[in-house]
Every structure is written in structure tokens, then in C-alpha cells.
mmCIF file of C-alpha atoms and ligand atoms in Angstrom:
data_model
loop_
_atom_site.group_PDB
_atom_site.id
_atom_site.type_symbol
_atom_site.label_atom_id
_atom_site.label_comp_id
_atom_site.label_asym_id
_atom_site.label_seq_id
_atom_site.Cartn_x
_atom_site.Cartn_y
_atom_site.Cartn_z
ATOM 1 C CA MET A 5 -26.256 60.266 32.842
ATOM 2 C CA LYS A 6 -27.070 59.778 36.300
ATOM 3 C CA ILE A 7 -29.480 56.793 35.741
ATOM 4 C CA TRP A 8 -26.487 54.782 33.991
ATOM 5 C CA GLY A 9 -24.498 54.728 36.810
ATOM 6 C CA MET A 10 -27.290 53.588 39.222
ATOM 7 C CA LEU A 11 -28.133 50.908 36.815
ATOM 8 C CA LEU A 12 -24.560 49.499 36.546
ATOM 9 C CA LEU A 13 -24.314 49.412 40.131
ATOM 10 C CA LEU A 14 -27.789 47.743 40.610
ATOM 11 C CA ALA A 15 -26.413 44.939 37.721
ATOM 12 C CA THR A 16 -23.378 44.586 39.640
ATOM 13 C CA VAL A 17 -24.850 43.894 43.055
ATOM 14 C CA LEU A 18 -27.615 41.372 41.427
ATOM 15 C CA TRP A 19 -25.251 39.423 39.543
ATOM 16 C CA SER A 20 -22.433 39.447 41.892
ATOM 17 C CA ASP A 21 -21.921 36.076 43.044
ATOM 18 C CA ASP A 22 -22.457 36.683 46.513
ATOM 19 C CA PHE A 23 -25.331 38.852 46.282
ATOM 20 C CA ILE A 24 -27.454 35.828 47.715
ATOM 21 C CA SER A 25 -26.162 32.483 48.307
ATOM 22 C CA GLU A 26 -28.077 29.402 46.901
ATOM 23 C CA PHE A 27 -29.210 28.900 50.453
ATOM 24 C CA GLU A 28 -31.046 32.021 50.632
ATOM 25 C CA TYR A 29 -32.313 31.878 46.801
ATOM 26 C CA GLY A 30 -33.974 28.599 47.751
ATOM 27 C CA GLN A 31 -35.683 30.101 50.839
ATOM 28 C CA MET A 32 -36.737 33.075 48.406
ATOM 29 C CA LEU A 33 -37.951 30.443 45.793
ATOM 30 C CA TYR A 34 -39.656 28.057 48.865
ATOM 31 C CA GLN A 35 -41.391 31.280 50.105
ATOM 32 C CA ASN A 36 -42.413 32.436 46.905
ATOM 33 C CA PRO A 37 -41.872 30.195 43.633
ATOM 34 C CA ARG A 38 -43.596 31.792 40.801
ATOM 35 C CA GLY A 39 -46.448 33.356 42.798
ATOM 36 C CA VAL A 40 -47.417 29.909 44.576
ATOM 37 C CA SER A 41 -45.757 29.343 47.741
ATOM 38 C CA CYS A 42 -44.867 25.963 49.118
ATOM 39 C CA ALA A 43 -45.360 26.776 52.526
ATOM 40 C CA PRO A 44 -49.117 26.765 53.314
ATOM 41 C CA CYS A 45 -49.071 23.656 51.859
ATOM 42 C CA HIS A 46 -45.774 22.089 53.391
ATOM 43 C CA GLY A 47 -45.064 24.072 56.293
ATOM 44 C CA ASP A 48 -42.473 26.893 56.614
ATOM 45 C CA HIS A 49 -39.562 24.310 56.252
ATOM 46 C CA GLY A 50 -41.258 21.435 54.583
ATOM 47 C CA GLU A 51 -42.425 19.503 57.769
ATOM 48 C CA GLY A 52 -46.125 19.183 56.020
ATOM 49 C CA ALA A 53 -49.378 21.183 56.972
ATOM 50 C CA ILE A 54 -52.818 21.121 57.141
ATOM 51 C CA ILE A 55 -54.380 22.746 53.646
ATOM 52 C CA ALA A 56 -57.673 22.445 54.539
ATOM 53 C CA ARG A 57 -60.846 20.862 56.492
ATOM 54 C CA TYR A 58 -63.827 19.927 55.297
ATOM 55 C CA LYS A 59 -66.901 17.350 55.324
ATOM 56 C CA GLU A 60 -67.589 14.923 52.569
ATOM 57 C CA HIS A 61 -70.825 13.327 53.119
ATOM 58 C CA GLY A 62 -71.118 14.345 56.986
ATOM 59 C CA LYS A 63 -67.514 12.988 57.779
ATOM 60 C CA ALA A 64 -64.712 15.650 58.683
ATOM 61 C CA LYS A 65 -61.759 15.145 56.293
ATOM 62 C CA VAL A 66 -58.625 16.744 56.249
ATOM 63 C CA LEU A 67 -56.390 17.722 53.266
ATOM 64 C CA GLN A 68 -53.155 17.518 54.262
ATOM 65 C CA GLY A 69 -49.831 18.448 52.643
ATOM 66 C CA PRO A 70 -46.819 15.769 53.097
ATOM 67 C CA ASP A 71 -43.577 16.065 55.199
ATOM 68 C CA ILE A 72 -41.080 16.960 52.275
ATOM 69 C CA ARG A 73 -37.901 17.085 54.561
ATOM 70 C CA HIS A 74 -36.700 13.661 53.458
ATOM 71 C CA SER A 75 -38.123 13.544 50.237
ATOM 72 C CA ASP A 76 -34.738 13.145 47.671
ATOM 73 C CA LEU A 77 -34.162 15.420 44.766
ATOM 74 C CA ALA A 78 -35.536 13.326 41.898
ATOM 75 C CA THR A 79 -39.062 12.955 44.128
ATOM 76 C CA LEU A 80 -38.779 16.884 44.442
ATOM 77 C CA ARG A 81 -38.163 17.257 40.897
ATOM 78 C CA ARG A 82 -40.942 15.060 39.900
ATOM 79 C CA ALA A 83 -43.486 16.803 42.212
ATOM 80 C CA VAL A 84 -42.699 20.533 41.150
ATOM 81 C CA LEU A 85 -42.456 19.922 37.501
ATOM 82 C CA LYS A 86 -45.627 17.519 37.061
ATOM 83 C CA GLY A 87 -47.569 18.649 40.175
ATOM 84 C CA ARG A 88 -49.646 16.233 42.638
ATOM 85 C CA GLY A 89 -53.195 16.375 43.141
ATOM 86 C CA VAL A 90 -53.892 19.612 44.704
ATOM 87 C CA MET A 91 -50.272 20.704 44.021
ATOM 88 C CA PRO A 92 -49.631 22.806 41.211
ATOM 89 C CA ARG A 93 -47.023 22.383 38.521
ATOM 90 C CA TYR A 94 -44.125 24.710 38.769
ATOM 91 C CA PHE A 95 -42.161 25.853 35.719
ATOM 92 C CA LEU A 96 -38.900 26.060 37.217
ATOM 93 C CA THR A 97 -35.487 25.308 36.188
ATOM 94 C CA GLU A 98 -32.958 22.605 37.340
ATOM 95 C CA LYS A 99 -31.128 25.153 39.041
ATOM 96 C CA GLU A 100 -34.101 26.536 40.904
ATOM 97 C CA ILE A 101 -35.153 23.070 41.690
ATOM 98 C CA HIS A 102 -31.765 22.414 43.409
ATOM 99 C CA ALA A 103 -31.821 25.799 45.239
ATOM 100 C CA LEU A 104 -35.109 24.535 46.546
ATOM 101 C CA TYR A 105 -33.855 21.112 47.522
ATOM 102 C CA LEU A 106 -30.636 22.530 49.205
ATOM 103 C CA TYR A 107 -33.059 25.008 50.959
ATOM 104 C CA ILE A 108 -35.242 22.212 52.755
ATOM 105 C CA GLN A 109 -32.114 20.249 53.540
ATOM 106 C CA LYS A 110 -29.986 22.960 55.170
ATOM 107 C CA ALA A 111 -33.248 24.760 56.904
ATOM 108 C CA ASN A 112 -33.625 21.424 58.712
ATOM 109 C CA ALA A 113 -30.249 20.460 59.252
ATOM 110 C CA ALA A 114 -30.046 23.691 61.127
ATOM 111 C CA GLU A 115 -33.075 23.018 63.170
ATOM 112 C CA GLU A 116 -31.736 19.650 64.195
ATOM 113 C CA SER A 117 -28.735 20.886 65.509
ATOM 114 C CA GLU A 118 -30.665 23.642 67.552
ATOM 115 C CA GLU A 119 -32.857 20.696 69.115
ATOM 116 C CA ASN A 120 -29.425 18.705 70.006
ATOM 117 C CA ASN A 121 -27.996 21.662 71.198
ATOM 118 C CA ALA A 122 -31.041 22.265 73.538
ATOM 119 C CA SER A 123 -31.109 18.941 74.722
ATOM 120 C CA GLU A 124 -27.032 18.715 75.571
ATOM 121 C CA ALA A 125 -27.803 21.896 77.498
ATOM 122 C CA GLN A 126 -30.392 20.325 80.052
HETATM 123 C C1 LIG B 584 -51.713 23.546 46.946
HETATM 124 C C2 LIG B 584 -50.931 22.916 48.296
HETATM 125 C C3 LIG B 584 -49.517 22.689 47.588
HETATM 126 C C4 LIG B 584 -48.562 23.510 47.352
HETATM 127 C C5 LIG B 584 -48.740 24.867 47.026
HETATM 128 C C6 LIG B 584 -47.128 22.698 46.942
HETATM 129 N N1 LIG B 584 -47.574 21.306 47.295
HETATM 130 FE FE1 LIG B 584 -46.098 20.103 47.062
HETATM 131 N N2 LIG B 584 -47.785 18.601 47.732
HETATM 132 C C7 LIG B 584 -49.038 18.591 47.965
HETATM 133 C C8 LIG B 584 -49.779 17.763 48.021
HETATM 134 C C9 LIG B 584 -51.017 17.545 48.617
HETATM 135 C C10 LIG B 584 -48.886 16.310 47.850
HETATM 136 C C11 LIG B 584 -49.117 14.669 48.057
HETATM 137 C C12 LIG B 584 -50.001 14.670 46.512
HETATM 138 C C13 LIG B 584 -49.955 13.259 46.770
HETATM 139 O O1 LIG B 584 -49.108 12.637 46.642
HETATM 140 O O2 LIG B 584 -51.261 12.930 46.658
HETATM 141 C C14 LIG B 584 -47.777 17.208 47.806
HETATM 142 C C15 LIG B 584 -46.625 16.402 47.241
HETATM 143 C C16 LIG B 584 -44.851 16.960 46.900
HETATM 144 C C17 LIG B 584 -44.160 16.188 47.195
HETATM 145 C C18 LIG B 584 -43.899 14.783 46.867
HETATM 146 C C19 LIG B 584 -43.881 14.203 48.508
HETATM 147 C C20 LIG B 584 -43.508 12.654 48.180
HETATM 148 O O3 LIG B 584 -42.583 12.118 49.209
HETATM 149 O O4 LIG B 584 -43.850 12.122 47.704
HETATM 150 C C21 LIG B 584 -43.167 17.085 46.745
HETATM 151 C C22 LIG B 584 -41.428 16.793 47.233
HETATM 152 C C23 LIG B 584 -43.297 18.527 47.150
HETATM 153 N N3 LIG B 584 -44.794 18.168 47.167
HETATM 154 C C24 LIG B 584 -42.662 19.792 47.258
HETATM 155 C C25 LIG B 584 -43.489 21.016 46.961
HETATM 156 C C26 LIG B 584 -42.785 22.254 46.701
HETATM 157 C C27 LIG B 584 -41.159 22.165 46.690
HETATM 158 C C28 LIG B 584 -43.419 22.790 46.371
HETATM 159 C C29 LIG B 584 -43.418 24.427 46.078
HETATM 160 C C30 LIG B 584 -42.284 24.545 45.006
HETATM 161 C C31 LIG B 584 -44.927 22.236 46.632
HETATM 162 N N4 LIG B 584 -44.843 20.829 46.877
HETATM 163 C C32 LIG B 584 -46.021 23.198 46.688
HETATM 164 C C33 LIG B 584 -49.452 20.445 48.064
HETATM 165 C C34 LIG B 584 -48.790 21.035 47.470
#
């Protein structure tokens, strides 16, 4: 039957090692990990972001997601698995946590080298 051929092809594509790299998997997780993205709270690449501005007793307050570009793997694991304040807890595997960590590291390494190249060009 044709459908089995299609399924087999799909399975081969999905499970082959180079279908997506660990970096891309980490990026995907960062953008949509189990439905709640890190990005609105920590920025596109972990640089931090303003989550909300509000007033408390007439005073302007800002709820901010911290810069996590330099958080180490242990800190990231703890934050993700336990949650932190308004940050939800996630049910992610060790591999997924590692992919997330790798994504944040590599995305920022790429940005820093672009910045260096730009300043060298001037
Ligand atoms: C709803 C907003 C929100 C979301 C979504 C969120 N975070 Fe957070 N996160 C926070 C806030 C706020 C803190 C600081 C909490 C505190 O320390 O009081 C934090 C703390 C952290 C820390 C610890 C920083 C440090 O150095 O102590 C890490 C690492 C982190 N988040 C990673 C992530 C990752 C990865 C994701 C996605 C899987 C994520 N967060 C999703 C709001 C969020």
C-alpha cells in the first residue's frame, strides 16, 4: 500500500541524524518548548526582556525576564525543571535541556562574532 511507503519515508527523514542538528532542535525548543516559549520573557536569544509593566500602589513597576546568556547548564536545568517565580516549570528531558543550552550559547557566539566583524570592518 502506498501509505506505508510514505510513512517509511517520513520515519527515515525524521529519525535520520542529520534531519535537524542539536542546535536547530535547541532553537525550536527555545521558541516553543512544550507550548510556552522562553522568548517573550528572555528575548529571542536569551538577552532578557520586559514581560510586563504595571502599577503597584501607584508606582510604576516592570516585570523582567533576566539575561540568561551567561547562565550555566546547572542553573538552566534548575530554572527549567523547577520554575522560578512567574516562570513556569517545564517537563523537558536532559537532552532537551542540553539542546536549549547549546542553542543559547551558539546563538550568542554567532552574534558576538558578527559584532566583532562589524567593528573590524569600520
Ligand atoms: C513567563 C515568563 C518566563 C518564561 C516563559 C520563561 N522564563 Fe526563565 N525566568 C523568568 C523570570 C522572571 C526569571 C527570574 C526569576 C527569579 O529569579 O525570581 C527566570 C529565570 C530563569 C533562569 C535563571 C537565571 C539565573 O541566572 O538565575 C534561567 C536559566 C531561565 N529562566 C531560563 C528559561 C528558559 C530556558 C525558558 C524556556 C524553556 C524560560 N526561562 C521560560 C521568566 C520566564
